Amino acid sequence: MPATQRLTIAPARLCAYAVLRRVFERGAYADEALRAEAKDLDARDRALAMRLAYGAVQRRGTLDHVIERFAERPPDRLDPPVLAALRLGLYELLYLRGSPDYAVVGDAVELAKAQGRAGHGLVNAVLRRATREGQALLDSLTDDTPEHAAVKHSHPEWIARLWWEELGADAARALMAGDNEPSELALRANTLVTDAATLAAELSAGPSGAPAGGGERDVGSVRAHLDPGIPEAVVLDGPFDVHGSELWRAGAFIAQSRAAMLVARSLAPLPGERVLDLCAAPGGKSTHLAALMQGSGEVLAIERNPHRAGELVRAAQRLHAPNVRVEVGDAALARPEGPVFDRVLVDPPCSGLGTLQARADLRWRVTPEKLPEMARSQAAILAAGAGALRPGGVLVYSTCTISPTENERLIAAFLDSHPGFGLDDLSAELPALRFAGQSGFVLTLPHRDRTAGFFIARLRRS
């Protein structure tokens, strides 16, 4: 783009536009595209670019419905640069509404004019119509059926139907609506170094060193609170530069959802035990297990990808977890040691449908055809984990998805074929998180629990 146009278009919009094109035209991941495009922006523009880009990616389904109505043609018939400009402009006009309409429309037209062969006139016409009629169109959308809910809440129809059938209409609607809200930022205090209360106090200490009053603490420019049910959790109520913190570099914490923290706590390893963690990268759960074991015993962390295994090693070093041993290997293969582990964590790759809040583009990547394929891989890893567990040992199976094919049906099939294993009643220990209609399992739901969606099942070998 010519330098004169770079000067006239707001930097945050220019960045967000480039991210949209990378995601939808080149298949890039939204977070990686944003890091590449926003590297030269200041903090304020980078934050706005992230809101614009992630929001427009998440709301693609609804935005395309508006485009089809106002442009009177299917979005896939539009030139990609024009479509990206429309999605970006419509998102800001209809969902952010923080800038003057003329500025939003003008920048979108300039983006389409500079990078599209034609169509900037269409961008101008559609966005101007949206300033007059767009809100009324959004207000007319209903979610009385899965198909209508998919448009209103911007999810693929197959996800809407899946949750409608498995969770019920009301929960499905609330879950889809929640997926478009900002995800919670939680930190796990590394108890090998500190505790949650001390971490919150250190994070909150400003120039005066005095924490905020009233049971909450100021973390820089944000507020934070502790979770009474998870001793390590510190929940932040605003943005925070995790990797820019000296406390992060000192290994005092790791960013981790509260739902993910429940996984290691459900396994409940004891100091001195031998624990196997399959599919362990990036290391949040491995290092949590190590901390619960007070740095003694052994956590053998298996990761197939050598690069990710290296990241896991560095995470264990930063978090002062000397009892984590990393091994590059295939988690689906039987362990050569045999059934010698006291506890096993099986946290296999999954569809990730419980993390749509935090992963803007994931809903458009996953297809229903992938779920049975993933379940076969998950079942193989679960069987390998079960084979490594000593008699009397404990195994936890967890995923960050809301999909019966990968969760409760998979566990039911495993128990049918492995009579030496029984299901613990985790729902009795965590009644607020119980999976309605399914005894024993725990399922966190983003709209209800304000954290990622995780399925957790705990099994014991007789």
Tab-separated table of C-alpha atoms in Angstrom:
chain	number	residue	atom	x	y	z
A	1	MET	CA	0.000	0.000	0.000
A	2	PRO	CA	1.395	3.479	-0.841
A	3	ALA	CA	2.814	5.494	2.043
A	4	THR	CA	0.210	8.236	1.669
A	5	GLN	CA	-2.598	5.745	2.205
A	6	ARG	CA	-0.818	4.221	5.198
A	7	LEU	CA	-0.907	7.676	6.755
A	8	THR	CA	-4.620	8.207	6.170
A	9	ILE	CA	-5.968	4.863	7.387
A	10	ALA	CA	-5.995	4.324	11.151
A	11	PRO	CA	-3.138	1.940	12.066
A	12	ALA	CA	-5.379	-0.370	14.101
A	13	ARG	CA	-7.799	-0.799	11.182
A	14	LEU	CA	-4.956	-1.360	8.752
A	15	CYS	CA	-3.579	-4.081	11.024
A	16	ALA	CA	-6.950	-5.733	11.640
A	17	TYR	CA	-7.691	-5.751	7.915
A	18	ALA	CA	-4.412	-7.529	7.220
A	19	VAL	CA	-5.209	-10.093	9.927
A	20	LEU	CA	-8.642	-10.810	8.423
A	21	ARG	CA	-7.119	-11.388	5.019
A	22	ARG	CA	-4.458	-13.707	6.418
A	23	VAL	CA	-7.051	-15.733	8.324
A	24	PHE	CA	-9.727	-16.093	5.655
A	25	GLU	CA	-7.613	-16.063	2.503
A	26	ARG	CA	-4.458	-17.856	3.642
A	27	GLY	CA	-5.691	-19.986	6.506
A	28	ALA	CA	-3.488	-18.283	9.112
A	29	TYR	CA	-4.209	-18.546	12.812
A	30	ALA	CA	-5.627	-15.280	14.110
A	31	ASP	CA	-3.219	-14.941	17.040
A	32	GLU	CA	-0.148	-15.604	14.886
A	33	ALA	CA	-1.371	-13.208	12.194
A	34	LEU	CA	-1.958	-10.495	14.788
A	35	ARG	CA	1.533	-10.917	16.266
A	36	ALA	CA	3.049	-10.545	12.814
A	37	GLU	CA	0.980	-7.536	11.771
A	38	ALA	CA	0.943	-5.646	15.089
A	39	LYS	CA	4.642	-5.805	15.934
A	40	ASP	CA	5.210	-2.104	15.125
A	41	LEU	CA	2.058	-0.733	16.787
A	42	ASP	CA	1.992	1.001	20.137
A	43	ALA	CA	0.074	-0.613	22.984
A	44	ARG	CA	-3.146	1.329	22.402
A	45	ASP	CA	-3.343	0.614	18.667
A	46	ARG	CA	-2.365	-3.011	19.229
A	47	ALA	CA	-5.204	-3.458	21.724
A	48	LEU	CA	-7.725	-1.900	19.323
A	49	ALA	CA	-6.424	-3.962	16.401
A	50	MET	CA	-6.892	-7.114	18.461
A	51	ARG	CA	-10.476	-6.189	19.338
A	52	LEU	CA	-11.287	-5.409	15.715
A	53	ALA	CA	-9.592	-8.448	14.216
A	54	TYR	CA	-10.718	-11.044	16.739
A	55	GLY	CA	-14.215	-9.629	16.890
A	56	ALA	CA	-14.653	-9.605	13.117
A	57	VAL	CA	-13.343	-13.176	12.894
A	58	GLN	CA	-15.677	-14.389	15.642
A	59	ARG	CA	-18.703	-12.587	14.222
A	60	ARG	CA	-18.084	-13.668	10.633
A	61	GLY	CA	-21.315	-15.657	10.423
A	62	THR	CA	-23.516	-12.748	11.497
A	63	LEU	CA	-21.548	-10.215	9.466
A	64	ASP	CA	-21.892	-12.325	6.316
A	65	HIS	CA	-25.644	-12.485	6.880
A	66	VAL	CA	-25.747	-8.685	6.997
A	67	ILE	CA	-23.548	-8.448	3.899
A	68	GLU	CA	-25.805	-10.793	1.954
A	69	ARG	CA	-28.881	-8.748	2.881
A	70	PHE	CA	-27.389	-5.334	2.161
A	71	ALA	CA	-25.167	-6.232	-0.811
A	72	GLU	CA	-27.880	-8.500	-2.251
A	73	ARG	CA	-25.387	-11.173	-3.191
A	74	PRO	CA	-23.631	-14.052	-1.381
A	75	PRO	CA	-20.387	-13.039	0.363
A	76	ASP	CA	-18.402	-15.735	-1.441
A	77	ARG	CA	-19.086	-13.932	-4.738
A	78	LEU	CA	-17.261	-10.822	-3.544
A	79	ASP	CA	-13.631	-10.027	-4.222
A	80	PRO	CA	-11.703	-11.088	-1.046
A	81	PRO	CA	-10.241	-7.610	-0.355
A	82	VAL	CA	-13.743	-6.129	-0.609
A	83	LEU	CA	-15.202	-8.811	1.647
A	84	ALA	CA	-12.507	-8.203	4.274
A	85	ALA	CA	-13.191	-4.463	4.222
A	86	LEU	CA	-16.928	-5.091	4.628
A	87	ARG	CA	-16.485	-7.502	7.533
A	88	LEU	CA	-14.144	-5.140	9.332
A	89	GLY	CA	-16.284	-2.049	8.771
A	90	LEU	CA	-19.515	-3.772	9.720
A	91	TYR	CA	-18.039	-5.197	12.895
A	92	GLU	CA	-16.892	-1.793	14.079
A	93	LEU	CA	-20.153	-0.080	13.121
A	94	LEU	CA	-22.452	-2.696	14.644
A	95	TYR	CA	-20.531	-4.030	17.634
A	96	LEU	CA	-17.972	-1.451	18.774
A	97	ARG	CA	-19.506	1.895	17.857
A	98	GLY	CA	-16.663	3.842	19.438
A	99	SER	CA	-15.605	5.889	16.402
A	100	PRO	CA	-17.559	8.243	14.148
A	101	ASP	CA	-19.390	6.383	11.400
A	102	TYR	CA	-17.746	8.486	8.690
A	103	ALA	CA	-14.263	7.461	9.888
A	104	VAL	CA	-15.145	3.761	9.887
A	105	VAL	CA	-16.765	3.936	6.461
A	106	GLY	CA	-13.989	6.080	4.989
A	107	ASP	CA	-11.201	3.749	6.120
A	108	ALA	CA	-13.035	0.660	4.890
A	109	VAL	CA	-13.541	2.266	1.471
A	110	GLU	CA	-9.867	3.217	1.281
A	111	LEU	CA	-8.792	-0.326	2.214
A	112	ALA	CA	-10.995	-1.807	-0.489
A	113	LYS	CA	-9.877	0.800	-3.019
A	114	ALA	CA	-6.178	0.184	-2.365
A	115	GLN	CA	-6.220	-3.632	-2.418
A	116	GLY	CA	-9.296	-4.605	-4.397
A	117	ARG	CA	-9.655	-4.595	-8.163
A	118	ALA	CA	-13.037	-2.952	-7.768
A	119	GLY	CA	-15.884	-2.844	-5.334
A	120	HIS	CA	-15.037	0.103	-3.105
A	121	GLY	CA	-18.303	1.669	-4.215
A	122	LEU	CA	-20.149	-1.384	-2.937
A	123	VAL	CA	-18.306	-1.104	0.382
A	124	ASN	CA	-19.397	2.509	0.683
A	125	ALA	CA	-23.028	1.697	-0.153
A	126	VAL	CA	-23.292	-1.335	2.176
A	127	LEU	CA	-21.672	0.387	5.137
A	128	ARG	CA	-23.747	3.534	4.742
A	129	ARG	CA	-26.876	1.409	4.638
A	130	ALA	CA	-25.636	-0.384	7.754
A	131	THR	CA	-25.379	2.918	9.616
A	132	ARG	CA	-29.101	3.396	8.996
A	133	GLU	CA	-30.510	-0.144	9.075
A	134	GLY	CA	-27.862	-2.401	10.543
A	135	GLN	CA	-28.939	-2.320	14.173
A	136	ALA	CA	-32.546	-3.012	13.231
A	137	LEU	CA	-31.418	-6.041	11.236
A	138	LEU	CA	-29.405	-7.373	14.181
A	139	ASP	CA	-32.340	-6.781	16.512
A	140	SER	CA	-34.607	-8.788	14.210
A	141	LEU	CA	-32.448	-11.910	14.444
A	142	THR	CA	-33.859	-14.701	16.601
A	143	ASP	CA	-32.400	-17.821	18.183
A	144	ASP	CA	-35.535	-19.956	18.383
A	145	THR	CA	-33.970	-22.745	16.300
A	146	PRO	CA	-30.394	-24.007	15.966
A	147	GLU	CA	-30.206	-22.575	12.458
A	148	HIS	CA	-31.364	-19.122	13.548
A	149	ALA	CA	-29.129	-19.231	16.617
A	150	ALA	CA	-26.137	-20.035	14.420
A	151	VAL	CA	-26.682	-16.779	12.516
A	152	LYS	CA	-27.487	-14.626	15.550
A	153	HIS	CA	-24.540	-15.897	17.613
A	154	SER	CA	-22.159	-16.517	14.699
A	155	HIS	CA	-21.447	-20.238	14.995
A	156	PRO	CA	-21.440	-22.963	12.361
A	157	GLU	CA	-24.833	-24.650	12.191
A	158	TRP	CA	-23.430	-28.051	13.139
A	159	ILE	CA	-22.111	-26.699	16.461
A	160	ALA	CA	-25.460	-25.037	17.199
A	161	ARG	CA	-27.305	-28.295	16.498
A	162	LEU	CA	-24.831	-30.353	18.551
A	163	TRP	CA	-25.202	-28.194	21.660
A	164	TRP	CA	-28.951	-27.834	21.173
A	165	GLU	CA	-29.305	-31.614	21.299
A	166	GLU	CA	-26.785	-32.282	24.080
A	167	LEU	CA	-27.247	-29.314	26.422
A	168	GLY	CA	-30.761	-28.121	25.676
A	169	ALA	CA	-31.903	-24.993	23.859
A	170	ASP	CA	-31.429	-22.507	26.704
A	171	ALA	CA	-27.895	-23.632	27.562
A	172	ALA	CA	-26.932	-23.786	23.883
A	173	ARG	CA	-28.103	-20.205	23.328
A	174	ALA	CA	-26.266	-18.949	26.409
A	175	LEU	CA	-23.106	-20.842	25.514
A	176	MET	CA	-23.015	-19.459	21.970
A	177	ALA	CA	-23.663	-15.926	23.207
A	178	GLY	CA	-20.891	-16.312	25.777
A	179	ASP	CA	-18.432	-17.478	23.142
A	180	ASN	CA	-18.486	-13.960	21.680
A	181	GLU	CA	-17.572	-12.303	24.970
A	182	PRO	CA	-13.973	-11.711	26.129
A	183	SER	CA	-12.438	-14.741	27.796
A	184	GLU	CA	-11.334	-14.641	31.403
A	185	LEU	CA	-7.641	-14.134	32.141
A	186	ALA	CA	-6.532	-16.267	35.067
A	187	LEU	CA	-3.083	-16.896	36.488
A	188	ARG	CA	-1.962	-19.977	38.395
A	189	ALA	CA	0.344	-19.081	41.232
A	190	ASN	CA	3.306	-21.447	41.173
A	191	THR	CA	3.306	-22.839	44.705
A	192	LEU	CA	6.906	-23.976	44.275
A	193	VAL	CA	7.702	-20.251	44.434
A	194	THR	CA	4.774	-18.382	46.018
A	195	ASP	CA	1.041	-18.591	46.776
A	196	ALA	CA	-1.995	-16.899	45.270
A	197	ALA	CA	-2.472	-14.274	47.976
A	198	THR	CA	1.184	-13.263	47.892
A	199	LEU	CA	1.189	-13.203	44.099
A	200	ALA	CA	-1.904	-10.983	44.027
A	201	ALA	CA	-0.300	-8.616	46.520
A	202	GLU	CA	2.963	-8.428	44.560
A	203	LEU	CA	1.184	-7.902	41.259
A	204	SER	CA	-0.990	-5.194	42.737
A	205	ALA	CA	1.740	-3.186	44.437
A	206	GLY	CA	1.976	0.149	42.610
A	207	PRO	CA	4.497	2.942	43.236
A	208	SER	CA	3.195	3.242	46.787
A	209	GLY	CA	3.334	-0.516	47.331
A	210	ALA	CA	-0.172	-0.400	48.776
A	211	PRO	CA	-2.752	-2.896	47.494
A	212	ALA	CA	-6.303	-1.858	46.770
A	213	GLY	CA	-8.828	-2.342	49.522
A	214	GLY	CA	-12.093	-4.214	49.826
A	215	GLY	CA	-11.030	-7.818	49.161
A	216	GLU	CA	-9.881	-7.150	45.598
A	217	ARG	CA	-6.426	-6.091	44.612
A	218	ASP	CA	-5.255	-3.760	41.897
A	219	VAL	CA	-2.983	-5.544	39.396
A	220	GLY	CA	-1.283	-2.664	37.661
A	221	SER	CA	-4.239	-0.932	36.032
A	222	VAL	CA	-6.652	-3.837	36.585
A	223	ARG	CA	-8.439	-5.541	39.451
A	224	ALA	CA	-8.070	-9.174	40.486
A	225	HIS	CA	-9.674	-11.660	42.838
A	226	LEU	CA	-8.935	-15.093	44.226
A	227	ASP	CA	-11.033	-18.206	43.663
A	228	PRO	CA	-12.172	-19.823	46.930
A	229	GLY	CA	-12.367	-23.241	45.260
A	230	ILE	CA	-8.944	-23.237	43.566
A	231	PRO	CA	-6.159	-22.185	45.951
A	232	GLU	CA	-3.680	-21.324	43.159
A	233	ALA	CA	-6.005	-19.182	41.050
A	234	VAL	CA	-5.737	-15.410	40.607
A	235	VAL	CA	-8.421	-14.048	38.265
A	236	LEU	CA	-7.709	-10.729	36.548
A	237	ASP	CA	-10.543	-8.360	35.713
A	238	GLY	CA	-8.762	-6.522	32.917
A	239	PRO	CA	-5.811	-6.698	30.510
A	240	PHE	CA	-2.359	-7.587	31.810
A	241	ASP	CA	1.001	-7.977	30.058
A	242	VAL	CA	1.748	-11.505	31.256
A	243	HIS	CA	5.112	-11.993	29.576
A	244	GLY	CA	6.278	-8.489	30.408
A	245	SER	CA	6.070	-9.138	34.139
A	246	GLU	CA	9.197	-9.707	36.227
A	247	LEU	CA	7.169	-12.150	38.296
A	248	TRP	CA	6.485	-14.213	35.166
A	249	ARG	CA	10.191	-14.334	34.396
A	250	ALA	CA	10.862	-15.378	37.999
A	251	GLY	CA	8.477	-18.322	37.599
A	252	ALA	CA	5.912	-17.061	40.094
A	253	PHE	CA	2.949	-17.792	37.819
A	254	ILE	CA	1.693	-19.125	34.535
A	255	ALA	CA	-1.378	-18.012	32.594
A	256	GLN	CA	-3.882	-20.864	32.817
A	257	SER	CA	-7.663	-21.102	32.855
A	258	ARG	CA	-9.336	-22.081	36.105
A	259	ALA	CA	-10.902	-25.051	34.316
A	260	ALA	CA	-7.451	-26.299	33.317
A	261	MET	CA	-6.319	-25.971	36.938
A	262	LEU	CA	-9.111	-28.351	37.971
A	263	VAL	CA	-7.575	-31.109	35.851
A	264	ALA	CA	-4.378	-31.532	37.888
A	265	ARG	CA	-6.328	-31.045	41.120
A	266	SER	CA	-8.693	-33.867	40.071
A	267	LEU	CA	-5.721	-36.191	39.580
A	268	ALA	CA	-4.485	-35.091	43.047
A	269	PRO	CA	-0.919	-36.465	42.934
A	270	LEU	CA	1.007	-36.895	46.174
A	271	PRO	CA	4.639	-36.011	46.899
A	272	GLY	CA	6.992	-38.799	45.924
A	273	GLU	CA	4.627	-40.478	43.450
A	274	ARG	CA	5.373	-41.402	39.862
A	275	VAL	CA	3.035	-39.608	37.444
A	276	LEU	CA	2.660	-39.916	33.657
A	277	ASP	CA	1.373	-36.922	31.670
A	278	LEU	CA	0.531	-37.775	28.071
A	279	CYS	CA	0.356	-35.057	25.356
A	280	ALA	CA	1.937	-32.718	27.879
A	281	ALA	CA	2.952	-29.551	25.970
A	282	PRO	CA	2.915	-26.638	26.573
A	283	GLY	CA	3.357	-27.745	30.188
A	284	GLY	CA	0.709	-25.964	32.236
A	285	LYS	CA	-0.684	-29.171	33.691
A	286	SER	CA	2.700	-30.923	33.993
A	287	THR	CA	4.098	-28.089	36.074
A	288	HIS	CA	0.893	-27.896	38.123
A	289	LEU	CA	1.248	-31.599	38.931
A	290	ALA	CA	4.867	-30.967	39.914
A	291	ALA	CA	3.802	-28.161	42.247
A	292	LEU	CA	1.075	-30.277	43.861
A	293	MET	CA	3.790	-32.897	44.467
A	294	GLN	CA	5.938	-30.216	46.141
A	295	GLY	CA	8.715	-30.826	43.641
A	296	SER	CA	9.315	-34.433	44.679
A	297	GLY	CA	8.655	-37.697	42.878
A	298	GLU	CA	8.525	-37.637	39.087
A	299	VAL	CA	6.258	-36.262	36.399
A	300	LEU	CA	7.136	-37.950	33.106
A	301	ALA	CA	5.788	-35.585	30.424
A	302	ILE	CA	5.347	-37.081	26.949
A	303	GLU	CA	5.174	-34.831	23.887
A	304	ARG	CA	5.350	-35.967	20.283
A	305	ASN	CA	6.439	-32.670	18.717
A	306	PRO	CA	10.138	-31.941	19.406
A	307	HIS	CA	9.664	-28.169	19.213
A	308	ARG	CA	6.795	-28.247	21.694
A	309	ALA	CA	8.768	-30.616	23.891
A	310	GLY	CA	11.520	-28.007	23.998
A	311	GLU	CA	8.992	-25.382	25.067
A	312	LEU	CA	7.851	-27.740	27.808
A	313	VAL	CA	11.419	-28.126	29.080
A	314	ARG	CA	11.823	-24.365	29.229
A	315	ALA	CA	8.495	-23.972	31.023
A	316	ALA	CA	9.545	-26.489	33.676
A	317	GLN	CA	12.836	-24.676	34.143
A	318	ARG	CA	11.167	-21.268	34.446
A	319	LEU	CA	8.663	-22.631	36.955
A	320	HIS	CA	11.351	-24.330	39.043
A	321	ALA	CA	9.836	-27.811	38.605
A	322	PRO	CA	12.846	-30.151	38.876
A	323	ASN	CA	10.680	-33.271	39.039
A	324	VAL	CA	9.353	-32.829	35.478
A	325	ARG	CA	11.142	-35.050	32.981
A	326	VAL	CA	10.288	-34.480	29.318
A	327	GLU	CA	10.373	-37.255	26.739
A	328	VAL	CA	9.704	-36.953	23.011
A	329	GLY	CA	7.402	-39.793	22.064
A	330	ASP	CA	4.026	-40.959	20.763
A	331	ALA	CA	1.452	-40.916	23.550
A	332	ALA	CA	-0.634	-43.589	21.798
A	333	LEU	CA	2.108	-46.213	22.105
A	334	ALA	CA	2.343	-48.598	25.049
A	335	ARG	CA	4.894	-47.548	27.642
A	336	PRO	CA	7.977	-49.799	27.849
A	337	GLU	CA	7.945	-49.639	31.676
A	338	GLY	CA	4.548	-51.306	31.855
A	339	PRO	CA	1.962	-50.542	34.581
A	340	VAL	CA	4.215	-48.719	37.044
A	341	PHE	CA	2.718	-45.213	37.329
A	342	ASP	CA	0.715	-44.191	40.383
A	343	ARG	CA	-1.288	-41.658	38.414
A	344	VAL	CA	-1.792	-40.913	34.720
A	345	LEU	CA	-3.122	-37.791	33.033
A	346	VAL	CA	-4.595	-38.199	29.547
A	347	ASP	CA	-5.204	-34.759	28.061
A	348	PRO	CA	-5.241	-35.523	24.314
A	349	PRO	CA	-5.640	-33.187	21.337
A	350	CYS	CA	-9.321	-32.397	20.845
A	351	SER	CA	-11.678	-30.201	18.844
A	352	GLY	CA	-11.333	-27.378	21.390
A	353	LEU	CA	-15.001	-26.377	21.365
A	354	GLY	CA	-14.707	-25.256	24.977
A	355	THR	CA	-12.166	-22.575	24.059
A	356	LEU	CA	-14.012	-20.614	21.361
A	357	GLN	CA	-13.952	-17.462	23.512
A	358	ALA	CA	-10.165	-17.381	23.504
A	359	ARG	CA	-9.518	-18.746	19.996
A	360	ALA	CA	-11.280	-16.426	17.590
A	361	ASP	CA	-10.930	-18.512	14.419
A	362	LEU	CA	-11.357	-22.036	15.831
A	363	ARG	CA	-15.121	-22.249	15.248
A	364	TRP	CA	-14.512	-21.849	11.514
A	365	ARG	CA	-11.696	-24.439	11.418
A	366	VAL	CA	-13.274	-27.437	13.116
A	367	THR	CA	-15.620	-29.596	11.056
A	368	PRO	CA	-17.992	-32.322	12.282
A	369	GLU	CA	-16.062	-34.871	10.232
A	370	LYS	CA	-12.999	-34.285	12.429
A	371	LEU	CA	-14.685	-35.361	15.654
A	372	PRO	CA	-14.787	-39.143	15.053
A	373	GLU	CA	-11.209	-39.009	13.780
A	374	MET	CA	-10.125	-37.226	16.934
A	375	ALA	CA	-12.056	-39.672	19.101
A	376	ARG	CA	-10.165	-42.614	17.595
A	377	SER	CA	-6.868	-40.951	18.438
A	378	GLN	CA	-8.094	-40.033	21.922
A	379	ALA	CA	-9.219	-43.616	22.574
A	380	ALA	CA	-5.790	-44.935	21.563
A	381	ILE	CA	-4.026	-42.513	23.907
A	382	LEU	CA	-6.441	-43.363	26.732
A	383	ALA	CA	-5.761	-47.068	26.245
A	384	ALA	CA	-2.007	-46.446	26.347
A	385	GLY	CA	-2.393	-44.413	29.526
A	386	ALA	CA	-4.512	-47.127	31.120
A	387	GLY	CA	-1.866	-49.710	30.291
A	388	ALA	CA	0.760	-47.677	32.140
A	389	LEU	CA	-1.292	-47.369	35.363
A	390	ARG	CA	-0.477	-49.649	38.282
A	391	PRO	CA	-3.258	-51.612	40.019
A	392	GLY	CA	-5.026	-49.271	42.408
A	393	GLY	CA	-3.840	-46.226	40.481
A	394	VAL	CA	-5.811	-43.185	39.314
A	395	LEU	CA	-6.269	-41.876	35.752
A	396	VAL	CA	-7.817	-38.573	34.719
A	397	TYR	CA	-9.092	-38.030	31.183
A	398	SER	CA	-9.731	-34.421	30.210
A	399	THR	CA	-10.446	-32.385	27.096
A	400	CYS	CA	-11.135	-28.707	26.435
A	401	THR	CA	-14.164	-29.481	24.294
A	402	ILE	CA	-17.942	-29.786	24.605
A	403	SER	CA	-18.517	-32.797	22.392
A	404	PRO	CA	-20.014	-36.137	23.548
A	405	THR	CA	-18.118	-38.027	20.841
A	406	GLU	CA	-14.835	-36.992	22.466
A	407	ASN	CA	-16.057	-37.014	26.064
A	408	GLU	CA	-18.750	-39.060	27.784
A	409	ARG	CA	-19.349	-41.523	24.942
A	410	LEU	CA	-15.630	-42.193	24.658
A	411	ILE	CA	-15.354	-42.873	28.414
A	412	ALA	CA	-18.420	-45.120	28.325
A	413	ALA	CA	-16.900	-47.161	25.495
A	414	PHE	CA	-13.602	-47.411	27.381
A	415	LEU	CA	-15.287	-48.672	30.550
A	416	ASP	CA	-17.229	-51.253	28.539
A	417	SER	CA	-13.997	-52.659	27.140
A	418	HIS	CA	-11.874	-52.308	30.317
A	419	PRO	CA	-13.731	-54.016	33.192
A	420	GLY	CA	-10.782	-53.452	35.539
A	421	PHE	CA	-11.541	-49.712	35.631
A	422	GLY	CA	-14.268	-47.816	37.453
A	423	LEU	CA	-15.512	-44.226	37.321
A	424	ASP	CA	-15.104	-41.932	40.310
A	425	ASP	CA	-17.935	-39.548	41.099
A	426	LEU	CA	-16.148	-36.239	40.513
A	427	SER	CA	-19.502	-34.484	40.354
A	428	ALA	CA	-19.977	-35.184	44.065
A	429	GLU	CA	-16.730	-33.320	44.806
A	430	LEU	CA	-17.550	-30.451	42.417
A	431	PRO	CA	-21.370	-30.321	42.425
A	432	ALA	CA	-21.548	-26.871	40.820
A	433	LEU	CA	-19.723	-28.254	37.771
A	434	ARG	CA	-21.514	-31.565	37.370
A	435	PHE	CA	-22.578	-32.664	33.919
A	436	ALA	CA	-26.375	-32.677	33.938
A	437	GLY	CA	-27.753	-36.114	33.172
A	438	GLN	CA	-24.365	-37.839	33.452
A	439	SER	CA	-23.237	-39.145	36.831
A	440	GLY	CA	-19.569	-38.854	37.732
A	441	PHE	CA	-18.351	-36.440	35.067
A	442	VAL	CA	-17.529	-32.751	35.393
A	443	LEU	CA	-18.119	-30.282	32.565
A	444	THR	CA	-17.283	-26.598	32.914
A	445	LEU	CA	-19.279	-24.260	30.690
A	446	PRO	CA	-17.964	-20.790	29.738
A	447	HIS	CA	-21.308	-18.996	30.098
A	448	ARG	CA	-22.033	-20.579	33.486
A	449	ASP	CA	-18.599	-20.926	35.077
A	450	ARG	CA	-16.766	-17.964	33.476
A	451	THR	CA	-13.870	-20.155	32.401
A	452	ALA	CA	-13.007	-22.452	29.506
A	453	GLY	CA	-15.177	-25.478	28.749
A	454	PHE	CA	-13.453	-28.609	30.095
A	455	PHE	CA	-14.620	-32.208	30.451
A	456	ILE	CA	-13.002	-34.202	33.271
A	457	ALA	CA	-13.463	-37.877	34.148
A	458	ARG	CA	-11.510	-39.709	36.861
A	459	LEU	CA	-11.004	-43.467	36.642
A	460	ARG	CA	-9.512	-45.996	39.083
A	461	ARG	CA	-7.889	-49.306	38.285
A	462	SER	CA	-8.957	-52.111	40.580
